[in-house]
Coordinates of C-alpha atoms in Angstrom, one line a residue:
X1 CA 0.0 0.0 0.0
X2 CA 1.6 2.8 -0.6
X3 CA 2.4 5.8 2.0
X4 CA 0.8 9.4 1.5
X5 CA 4.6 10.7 1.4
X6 CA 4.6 8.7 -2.0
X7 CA 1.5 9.7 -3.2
X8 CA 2.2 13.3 -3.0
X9 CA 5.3 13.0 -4.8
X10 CA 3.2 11.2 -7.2
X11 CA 1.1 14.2 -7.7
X12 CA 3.9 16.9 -7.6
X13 CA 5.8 15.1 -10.3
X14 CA 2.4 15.3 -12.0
X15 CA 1.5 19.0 -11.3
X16 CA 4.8 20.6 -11.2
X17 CA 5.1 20.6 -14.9
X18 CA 1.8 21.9 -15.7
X19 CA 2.5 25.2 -13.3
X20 CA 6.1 25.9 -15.3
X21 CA 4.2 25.7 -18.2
X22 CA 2.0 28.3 -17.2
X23 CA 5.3 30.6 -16.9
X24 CA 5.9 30.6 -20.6
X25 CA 2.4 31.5 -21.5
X26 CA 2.0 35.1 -22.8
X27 CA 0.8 37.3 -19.7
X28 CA -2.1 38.3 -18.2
X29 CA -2.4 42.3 -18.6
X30 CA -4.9 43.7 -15.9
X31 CA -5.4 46.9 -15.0
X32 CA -3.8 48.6 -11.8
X33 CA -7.1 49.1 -10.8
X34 CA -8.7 45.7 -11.5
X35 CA -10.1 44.0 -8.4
X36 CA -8.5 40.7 -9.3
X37 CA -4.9 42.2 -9.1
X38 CA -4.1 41.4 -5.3
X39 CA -2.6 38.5 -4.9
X40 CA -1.2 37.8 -8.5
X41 CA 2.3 36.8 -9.4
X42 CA 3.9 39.6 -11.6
X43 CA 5.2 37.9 -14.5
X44 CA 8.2 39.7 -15.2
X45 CA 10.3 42.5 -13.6
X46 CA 8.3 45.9 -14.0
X47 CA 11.3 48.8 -13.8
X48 CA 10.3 52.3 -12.7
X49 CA 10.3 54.8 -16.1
X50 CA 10.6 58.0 -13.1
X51 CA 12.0 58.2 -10.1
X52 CA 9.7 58.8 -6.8
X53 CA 9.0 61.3 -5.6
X54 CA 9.5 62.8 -9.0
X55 CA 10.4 66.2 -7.6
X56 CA 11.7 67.7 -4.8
X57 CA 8.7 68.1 -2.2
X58 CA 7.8 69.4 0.9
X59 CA 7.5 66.8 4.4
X60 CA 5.6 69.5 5.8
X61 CA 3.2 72.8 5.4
X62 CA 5.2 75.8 6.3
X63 CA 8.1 78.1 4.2
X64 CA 10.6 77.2 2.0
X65 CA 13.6 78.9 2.3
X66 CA 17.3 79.4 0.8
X67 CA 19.7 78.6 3.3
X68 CA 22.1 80.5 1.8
X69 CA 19.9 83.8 2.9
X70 CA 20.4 82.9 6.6
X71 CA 23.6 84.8 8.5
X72 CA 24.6 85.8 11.5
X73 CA 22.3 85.3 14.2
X74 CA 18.3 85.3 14.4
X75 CA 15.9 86.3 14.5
X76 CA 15.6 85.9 11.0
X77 CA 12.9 88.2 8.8
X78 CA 12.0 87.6 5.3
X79 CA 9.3 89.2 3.0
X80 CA 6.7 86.4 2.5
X81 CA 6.7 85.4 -1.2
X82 CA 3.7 83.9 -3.6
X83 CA 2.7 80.1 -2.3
X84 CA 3.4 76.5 -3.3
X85 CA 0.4 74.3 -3.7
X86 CA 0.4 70.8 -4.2
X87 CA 0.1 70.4 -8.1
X88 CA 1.7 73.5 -9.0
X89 CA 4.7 73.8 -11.0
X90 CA 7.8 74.8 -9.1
X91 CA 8.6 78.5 -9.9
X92 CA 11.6 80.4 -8.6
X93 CA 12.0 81.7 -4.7
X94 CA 13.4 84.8 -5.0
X95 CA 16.6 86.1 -2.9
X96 CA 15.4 86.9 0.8
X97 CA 12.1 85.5 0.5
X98 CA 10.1 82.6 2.0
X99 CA 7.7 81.2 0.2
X100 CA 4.9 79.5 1.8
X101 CA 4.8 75.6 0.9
X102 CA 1.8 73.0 1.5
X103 CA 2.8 69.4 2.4
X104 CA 3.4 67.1 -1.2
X105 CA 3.6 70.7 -3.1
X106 CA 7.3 71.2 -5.2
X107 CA 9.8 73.3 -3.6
X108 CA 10.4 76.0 -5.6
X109 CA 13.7 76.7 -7.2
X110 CA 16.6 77.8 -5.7
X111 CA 15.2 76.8 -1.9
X112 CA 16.7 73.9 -0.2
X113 CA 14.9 73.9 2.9
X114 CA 11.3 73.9 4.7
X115 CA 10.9 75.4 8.5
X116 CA 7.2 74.0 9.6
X117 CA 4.5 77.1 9.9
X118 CA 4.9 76.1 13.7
X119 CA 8.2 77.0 13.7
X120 CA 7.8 80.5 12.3
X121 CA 5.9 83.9 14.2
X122 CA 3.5 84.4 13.0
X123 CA 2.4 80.4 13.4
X124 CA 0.1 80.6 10.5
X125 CA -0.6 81.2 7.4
X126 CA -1.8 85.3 6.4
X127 CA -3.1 85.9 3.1
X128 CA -1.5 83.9 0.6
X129 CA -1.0 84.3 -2.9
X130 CA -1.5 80.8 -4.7
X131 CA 0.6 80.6 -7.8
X132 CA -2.3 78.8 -10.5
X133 CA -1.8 75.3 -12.1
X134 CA -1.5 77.0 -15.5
X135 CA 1.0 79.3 -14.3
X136 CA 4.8 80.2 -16.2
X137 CA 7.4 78.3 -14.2
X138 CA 9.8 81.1 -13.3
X139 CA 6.4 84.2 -12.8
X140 CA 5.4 85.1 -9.4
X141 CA 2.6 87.1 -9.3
X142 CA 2.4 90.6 -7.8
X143 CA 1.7 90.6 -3.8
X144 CA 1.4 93.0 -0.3
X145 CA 4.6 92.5 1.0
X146 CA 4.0 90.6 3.8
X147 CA 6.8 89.1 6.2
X148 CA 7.7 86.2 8.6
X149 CA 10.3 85.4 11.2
X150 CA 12.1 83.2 11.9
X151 CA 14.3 82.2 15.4
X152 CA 16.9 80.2 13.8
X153 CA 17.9 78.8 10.7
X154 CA 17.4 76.0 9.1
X155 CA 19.7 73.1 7.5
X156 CA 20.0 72.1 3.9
X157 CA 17.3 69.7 3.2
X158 CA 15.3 70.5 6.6
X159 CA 12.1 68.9 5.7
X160 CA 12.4 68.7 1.8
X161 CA 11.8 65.1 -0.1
X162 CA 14.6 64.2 -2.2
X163 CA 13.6 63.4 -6.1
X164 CA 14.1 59.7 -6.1
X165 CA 14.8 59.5 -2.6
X166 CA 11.6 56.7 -2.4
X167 CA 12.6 54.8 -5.8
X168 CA 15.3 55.6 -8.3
X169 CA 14.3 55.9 -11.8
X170 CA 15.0 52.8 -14.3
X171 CA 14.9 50.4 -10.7
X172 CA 13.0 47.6 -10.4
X173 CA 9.1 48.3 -8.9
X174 CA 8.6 44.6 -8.7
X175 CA 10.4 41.2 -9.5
X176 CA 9.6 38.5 -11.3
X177 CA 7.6 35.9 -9.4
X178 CA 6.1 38.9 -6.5
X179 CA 3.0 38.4 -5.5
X180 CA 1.3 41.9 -5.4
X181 CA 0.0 43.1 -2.4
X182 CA -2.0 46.0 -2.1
X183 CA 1.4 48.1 -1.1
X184 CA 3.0 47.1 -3.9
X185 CA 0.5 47.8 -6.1
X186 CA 0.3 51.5 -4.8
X187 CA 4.0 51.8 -5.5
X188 CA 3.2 50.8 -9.3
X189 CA 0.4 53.0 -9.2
X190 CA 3.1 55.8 -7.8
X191 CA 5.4 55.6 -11.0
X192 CA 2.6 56.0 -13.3
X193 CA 2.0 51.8 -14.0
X194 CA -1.1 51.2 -15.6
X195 CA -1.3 47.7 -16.7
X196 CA 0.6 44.8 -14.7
X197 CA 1.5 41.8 -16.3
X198 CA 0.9 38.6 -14.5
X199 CA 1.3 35.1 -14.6
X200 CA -1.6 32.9 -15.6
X201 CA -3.6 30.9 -13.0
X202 CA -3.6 27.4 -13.6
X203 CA -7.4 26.4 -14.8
X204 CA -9.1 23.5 -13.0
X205 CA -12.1 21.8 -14.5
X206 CA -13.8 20.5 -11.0
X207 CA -16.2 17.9 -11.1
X208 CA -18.5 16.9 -8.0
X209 CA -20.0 13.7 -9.1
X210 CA -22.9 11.4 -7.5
X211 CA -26.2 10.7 -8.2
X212 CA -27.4 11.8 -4.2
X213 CA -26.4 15.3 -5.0
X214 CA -28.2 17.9 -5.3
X215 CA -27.3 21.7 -5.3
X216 CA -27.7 23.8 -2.6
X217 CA -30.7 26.0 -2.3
X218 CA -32.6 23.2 -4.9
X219 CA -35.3 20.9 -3.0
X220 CA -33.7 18.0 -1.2
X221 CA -35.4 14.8 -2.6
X222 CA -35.5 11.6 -0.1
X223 CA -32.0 9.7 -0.1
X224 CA -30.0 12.9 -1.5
X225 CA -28.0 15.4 0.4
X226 CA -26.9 18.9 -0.3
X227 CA -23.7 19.0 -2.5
X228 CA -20.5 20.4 0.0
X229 CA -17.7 19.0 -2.3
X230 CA -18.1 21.4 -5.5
X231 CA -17.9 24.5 -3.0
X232 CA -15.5 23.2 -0.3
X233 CA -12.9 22.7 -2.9
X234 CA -13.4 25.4 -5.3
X235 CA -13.2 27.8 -2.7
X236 CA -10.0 26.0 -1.6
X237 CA -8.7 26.0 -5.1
X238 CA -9.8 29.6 -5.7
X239 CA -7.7 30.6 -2.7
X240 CA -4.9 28.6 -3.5
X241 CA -4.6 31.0 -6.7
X242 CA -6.7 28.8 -9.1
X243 CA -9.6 29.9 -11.5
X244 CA -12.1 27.3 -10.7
X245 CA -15.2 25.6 -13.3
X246 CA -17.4 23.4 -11.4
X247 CA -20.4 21.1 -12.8
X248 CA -21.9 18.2 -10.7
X249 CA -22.3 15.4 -12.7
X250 CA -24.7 11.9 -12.0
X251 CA -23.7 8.8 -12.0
X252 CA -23.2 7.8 -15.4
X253 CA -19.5 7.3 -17.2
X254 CA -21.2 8.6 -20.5
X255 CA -22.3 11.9 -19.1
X256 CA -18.9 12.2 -17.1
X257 CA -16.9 12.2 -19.9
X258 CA -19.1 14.4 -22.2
X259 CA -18.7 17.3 -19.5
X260 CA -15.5 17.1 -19.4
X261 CA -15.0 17.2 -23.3
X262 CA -17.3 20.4 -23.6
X263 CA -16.1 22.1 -20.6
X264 CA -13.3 23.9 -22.6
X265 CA -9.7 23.6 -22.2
X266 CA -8.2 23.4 -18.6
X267 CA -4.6 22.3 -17.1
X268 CA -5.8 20.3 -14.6
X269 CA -9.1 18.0 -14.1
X270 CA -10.4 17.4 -10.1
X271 CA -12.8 15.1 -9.2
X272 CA -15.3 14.0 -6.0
X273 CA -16.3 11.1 -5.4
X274 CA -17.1 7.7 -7.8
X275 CA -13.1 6.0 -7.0
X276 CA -14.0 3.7 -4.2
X277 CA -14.3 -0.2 -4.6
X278 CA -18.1 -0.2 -4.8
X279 CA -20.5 -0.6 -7.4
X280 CA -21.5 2.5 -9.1
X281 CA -18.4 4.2 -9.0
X282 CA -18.7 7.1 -11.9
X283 CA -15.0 8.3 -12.6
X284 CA -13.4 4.6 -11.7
X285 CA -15.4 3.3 -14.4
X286 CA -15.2 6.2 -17.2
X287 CA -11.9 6.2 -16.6
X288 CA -11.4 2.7 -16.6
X289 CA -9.5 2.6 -13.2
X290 CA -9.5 -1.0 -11.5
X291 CA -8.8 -0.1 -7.7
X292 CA -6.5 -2.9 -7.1
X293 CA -3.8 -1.9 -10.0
X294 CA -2.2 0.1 -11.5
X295 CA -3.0 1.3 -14.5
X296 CA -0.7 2.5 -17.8
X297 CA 1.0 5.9 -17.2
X298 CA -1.0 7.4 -19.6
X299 CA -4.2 6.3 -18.0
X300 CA -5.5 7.3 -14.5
X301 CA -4.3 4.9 -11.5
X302 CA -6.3 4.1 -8.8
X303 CA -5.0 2.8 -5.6
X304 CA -5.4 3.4 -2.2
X305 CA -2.9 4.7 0.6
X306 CA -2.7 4.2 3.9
X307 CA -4.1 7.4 5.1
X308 CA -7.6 8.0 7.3
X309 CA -9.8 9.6 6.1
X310 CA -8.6 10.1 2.2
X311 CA -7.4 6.7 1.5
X312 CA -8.9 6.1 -2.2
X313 CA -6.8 8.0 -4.4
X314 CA -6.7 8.6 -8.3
X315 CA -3.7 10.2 -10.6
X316 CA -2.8 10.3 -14.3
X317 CA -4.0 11.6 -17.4
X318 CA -7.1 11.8 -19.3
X319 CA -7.4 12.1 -23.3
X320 CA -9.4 15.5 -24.0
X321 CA -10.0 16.7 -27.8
X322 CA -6.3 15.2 -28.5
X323 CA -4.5 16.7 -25.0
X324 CA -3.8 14.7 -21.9
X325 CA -5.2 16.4 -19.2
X326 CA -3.7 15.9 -16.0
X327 CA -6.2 14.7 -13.3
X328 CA -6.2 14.2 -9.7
X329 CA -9.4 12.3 -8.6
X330 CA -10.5 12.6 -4.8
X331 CA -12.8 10.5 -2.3
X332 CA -16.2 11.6 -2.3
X333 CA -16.7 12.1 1.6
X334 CA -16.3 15.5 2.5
X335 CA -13.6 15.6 5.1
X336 CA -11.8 13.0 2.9
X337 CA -11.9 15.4 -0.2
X338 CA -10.9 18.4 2.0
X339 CA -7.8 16.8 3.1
X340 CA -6.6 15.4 0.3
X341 CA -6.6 18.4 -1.6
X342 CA -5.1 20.2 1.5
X343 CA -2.0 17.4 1.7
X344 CA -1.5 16.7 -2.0
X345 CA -2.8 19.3 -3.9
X346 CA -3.0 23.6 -2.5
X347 CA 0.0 23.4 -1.0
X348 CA 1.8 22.8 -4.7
X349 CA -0.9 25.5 -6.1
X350 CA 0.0 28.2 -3.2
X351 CA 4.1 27.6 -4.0
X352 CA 3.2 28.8 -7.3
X353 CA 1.1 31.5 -6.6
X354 CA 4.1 33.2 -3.9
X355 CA 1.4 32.5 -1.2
X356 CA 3.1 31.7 1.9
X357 CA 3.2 28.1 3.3
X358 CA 0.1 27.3 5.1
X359 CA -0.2 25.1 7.9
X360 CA 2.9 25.8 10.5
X361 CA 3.7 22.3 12.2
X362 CA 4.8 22.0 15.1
X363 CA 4.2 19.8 18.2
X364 CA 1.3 19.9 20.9
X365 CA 0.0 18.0 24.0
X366 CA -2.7 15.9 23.6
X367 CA -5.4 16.2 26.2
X368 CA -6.7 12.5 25.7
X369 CA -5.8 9.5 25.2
X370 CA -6.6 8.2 21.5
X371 CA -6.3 5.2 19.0
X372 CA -5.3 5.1 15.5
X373 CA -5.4 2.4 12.9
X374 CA -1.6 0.8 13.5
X375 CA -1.3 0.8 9.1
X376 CA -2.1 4.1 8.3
X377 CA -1.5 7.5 9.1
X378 CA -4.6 9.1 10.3
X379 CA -4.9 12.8 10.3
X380 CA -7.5 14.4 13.0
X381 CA -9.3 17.5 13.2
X382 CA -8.6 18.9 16.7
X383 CA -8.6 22.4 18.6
X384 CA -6.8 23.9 21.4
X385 CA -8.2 23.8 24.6
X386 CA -7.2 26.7 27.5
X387 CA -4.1 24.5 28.6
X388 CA -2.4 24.7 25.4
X389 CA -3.7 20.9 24.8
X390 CA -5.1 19.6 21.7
X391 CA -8.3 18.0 21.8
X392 CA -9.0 15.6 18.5
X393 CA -12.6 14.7 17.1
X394 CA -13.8 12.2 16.0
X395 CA -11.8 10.5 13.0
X396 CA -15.1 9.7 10.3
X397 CA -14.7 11.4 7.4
X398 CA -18.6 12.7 7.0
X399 CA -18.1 15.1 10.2
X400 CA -17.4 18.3 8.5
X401 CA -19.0 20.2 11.1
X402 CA -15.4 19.4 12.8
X403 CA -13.9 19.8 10.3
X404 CA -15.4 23.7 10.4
X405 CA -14.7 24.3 13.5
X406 CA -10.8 22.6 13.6
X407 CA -8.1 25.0 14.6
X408 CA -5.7 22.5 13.3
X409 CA -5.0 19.0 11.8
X410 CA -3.2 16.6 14.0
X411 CA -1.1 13.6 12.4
X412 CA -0.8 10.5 13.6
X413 CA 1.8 8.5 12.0
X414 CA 1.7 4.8 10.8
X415 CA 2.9 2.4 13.7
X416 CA 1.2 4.0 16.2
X417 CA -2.3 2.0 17.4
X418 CA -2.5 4.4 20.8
X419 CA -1.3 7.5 22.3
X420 CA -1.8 7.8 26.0
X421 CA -3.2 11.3 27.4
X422 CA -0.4 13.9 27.6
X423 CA 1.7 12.8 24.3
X424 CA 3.3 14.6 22.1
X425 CA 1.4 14.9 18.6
X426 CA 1.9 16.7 15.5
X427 CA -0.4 19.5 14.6
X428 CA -0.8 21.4 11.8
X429 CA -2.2 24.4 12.3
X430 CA -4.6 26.8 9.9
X431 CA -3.9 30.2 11.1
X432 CA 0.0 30.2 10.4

């Protein structure tokens, strides 16, 4: 039987080719303002075409002076010159002058510092005059002399922004393999970046098969139940970076097959359900899986592992409008479908989509004693309890209200039958 260590090298030797692929497809362009951004991989280094800031600015509303017109000791008195506002073009600070300066405005030429307005008597502001937008570079308006003083003068640079001193020009915004965060798209938005390019998500066709399913929200008929699988793993697969199509489909090879051929083209195929050693058993017997063997390489094998819950397992490649399609075919209980996508599949999805590793392990206390079947490793559902111990549940794999409600998974490895109260276990936990 073989080990869930094997079987997910099994599957990453079957993904891991499919997600380089999607490196050397063209790019995905979206716009710098497209909801869908965060969280994308930038697919190539995106350089800065300015530098940021872009100009010399002010850190803080007050005057901007020339250091140069400071001597002696203070107090220090200038005429009051025509104002900087943020979004007009720098214009030339005459000799002796300070020029009043918003925060984010340009300093205007020829002054190489700012003293805050609560540095300077009067404290505030009189009657400015506000250069316009429109305005010559180099024209100050005419004015009432007006004046401010100052106890002490400034230092070169007191207070001014450097051009470039955030980002140099012609530097790299982001690299190659980022994924964008909602700071890093602002700095792109900064240096004028309008459309990103990013790496393609891999496409999953999933398929939630069984003839008790039914939808949720449509009338529950007697021996059906409520469909979890299709959302429980689409959202899983969504948030693993994956764009997600999901039909249910009945028990019948026939229609399995014929969904899948008119569903489009996808890089990777998941299925629910239909791979156990039962009768009935939709995508064992389209697929033409025998549960005992394994089946040609370019086929789909099914075998089972010694893991609890998740021990039916299916891997290959199925023929679709001339492509193999790479397919990874799942129990159909829902804890057992939950977990096998969490230990085989997202975490290979999440590497590729720069989202950090989920599902910190480490080692806990367990609170009670517990058994475990002696050939398989049998992950539990558990929480922490006020000691810092981990209570398990239960281990069947149709309890998904545990599953719900776990703060972590717990692994108990093969060749262990019974763990008294107060052993060590290892947890996985979801919030790291």
């Amino acid at each position: 039987m073989r080990s869930h260590t094997e079987h997910a090298a099994i599957v990453a030797e079957l993904v891991t080719p499919l997600l380089l692929q999607l490196a050397d497809r063209d790019p995905e362009m979206l716009a710098i303002d497209d909801a869908g951004l965060d969280g994308r991989v930038v697919a190539h280094d995106i350089l800065a075409a300015i530098p940021l800031p872009p100009f010399d600015n002010s850190q803080m509303d007050g005057y901007a002076v020339r250091t140069a017109d400071f001597s002696g000791d203070g107090p220090f008195t200038f005429v009051v010159g025509p104002t900087a506002a943020a979004g007009v073009a720098p214009f030339s600070c005459s000799p002796g002058s300070a020029c009043p300066v918003m925060t984010g405005a340009a300093i205007p030429f020829e002054a190489d510092a700012v003293i805050p307005i609560e540095q300077a008597d009067p404290p505030r502001f009189g009657l400015l005059q506000r250069m316009g937008a429109a305005a010559t570079p180099g024209a100050a308006p005419a004015y009432d002399a007006e004046t401010v003083t100052f106890s002490h003068a400034p230092q070169p640079g007191a207070f001014v922004r450097e051009q470039g001193s955030d980002h140099a020009g012609d530097a790299p915004l982001v690299l190659r393999g980022s994924r964008l965060r909602p700071s890093s798209i602002g700095l792109l938005a900064s240096a004028g970046v309008a459309m990103v390019p990013v790496l393609p998500r891999p496409r999953v066709l999933l398929l939630s098969t069984g003839d008790e399913i039914t939808a949720p929200g449509g009338r529950l008929a007697p021996g059906r139940i409520y469909d979890a699988n299709a959302p429980l793993l689409a959202a899983a697969l969504r948030a693993a970076g994956a764009e997600v199509t999901v039909h249910r489909v009945a028990d019948q090879p026939g229609a399995l097959l014929a969904c899948i051929a008119a569903a489009g083209e996808h890089d990777l195929l998941v299925t629910s359900g239909g791979i156990s050693a039962g009768a009935f058993e939709v995508v064992r017997d389209a697929f033409g899986g025998d549960p005992h063997t394994e089946n040609d390489p370019s086929s789909i094998a099914f075998t089972a592992i010694a893991l609890q819950p998740g021990g039916p397992q299916g891997a290959g490649f199925v023929a679709v409008n001339g492509r193999r399609l790479a397919t990874l075919c799942f129990p159909g209980n829902p804890v057992s479908s939950a977990l096998s996508a969490e230990l085989f599949l997202l975490p290979l999805l999440r590497a590729h989509a720069g989202i950090p590793e989920h599902g910190q392990r480490s080692t806990a206390r367990l609170a009670h004693e517990t058994d475990s079947p002696e050939h398989k490793h049998q992950v539990r559902r558990g929480r922490f309890l006020d000691d810092g111990s981990v209570e398990l549940s239960p281990p069947s794999s149709h309890l998904l209200s545990d599953l719900a409600t776990a703060e972590l998974l717990a692994h108990i490895p093969v060749g262990v039958a019974y763990l008294a109260a107060g052993s060590p276990i290892e947890i996985q936990r979801f919030d790291v």
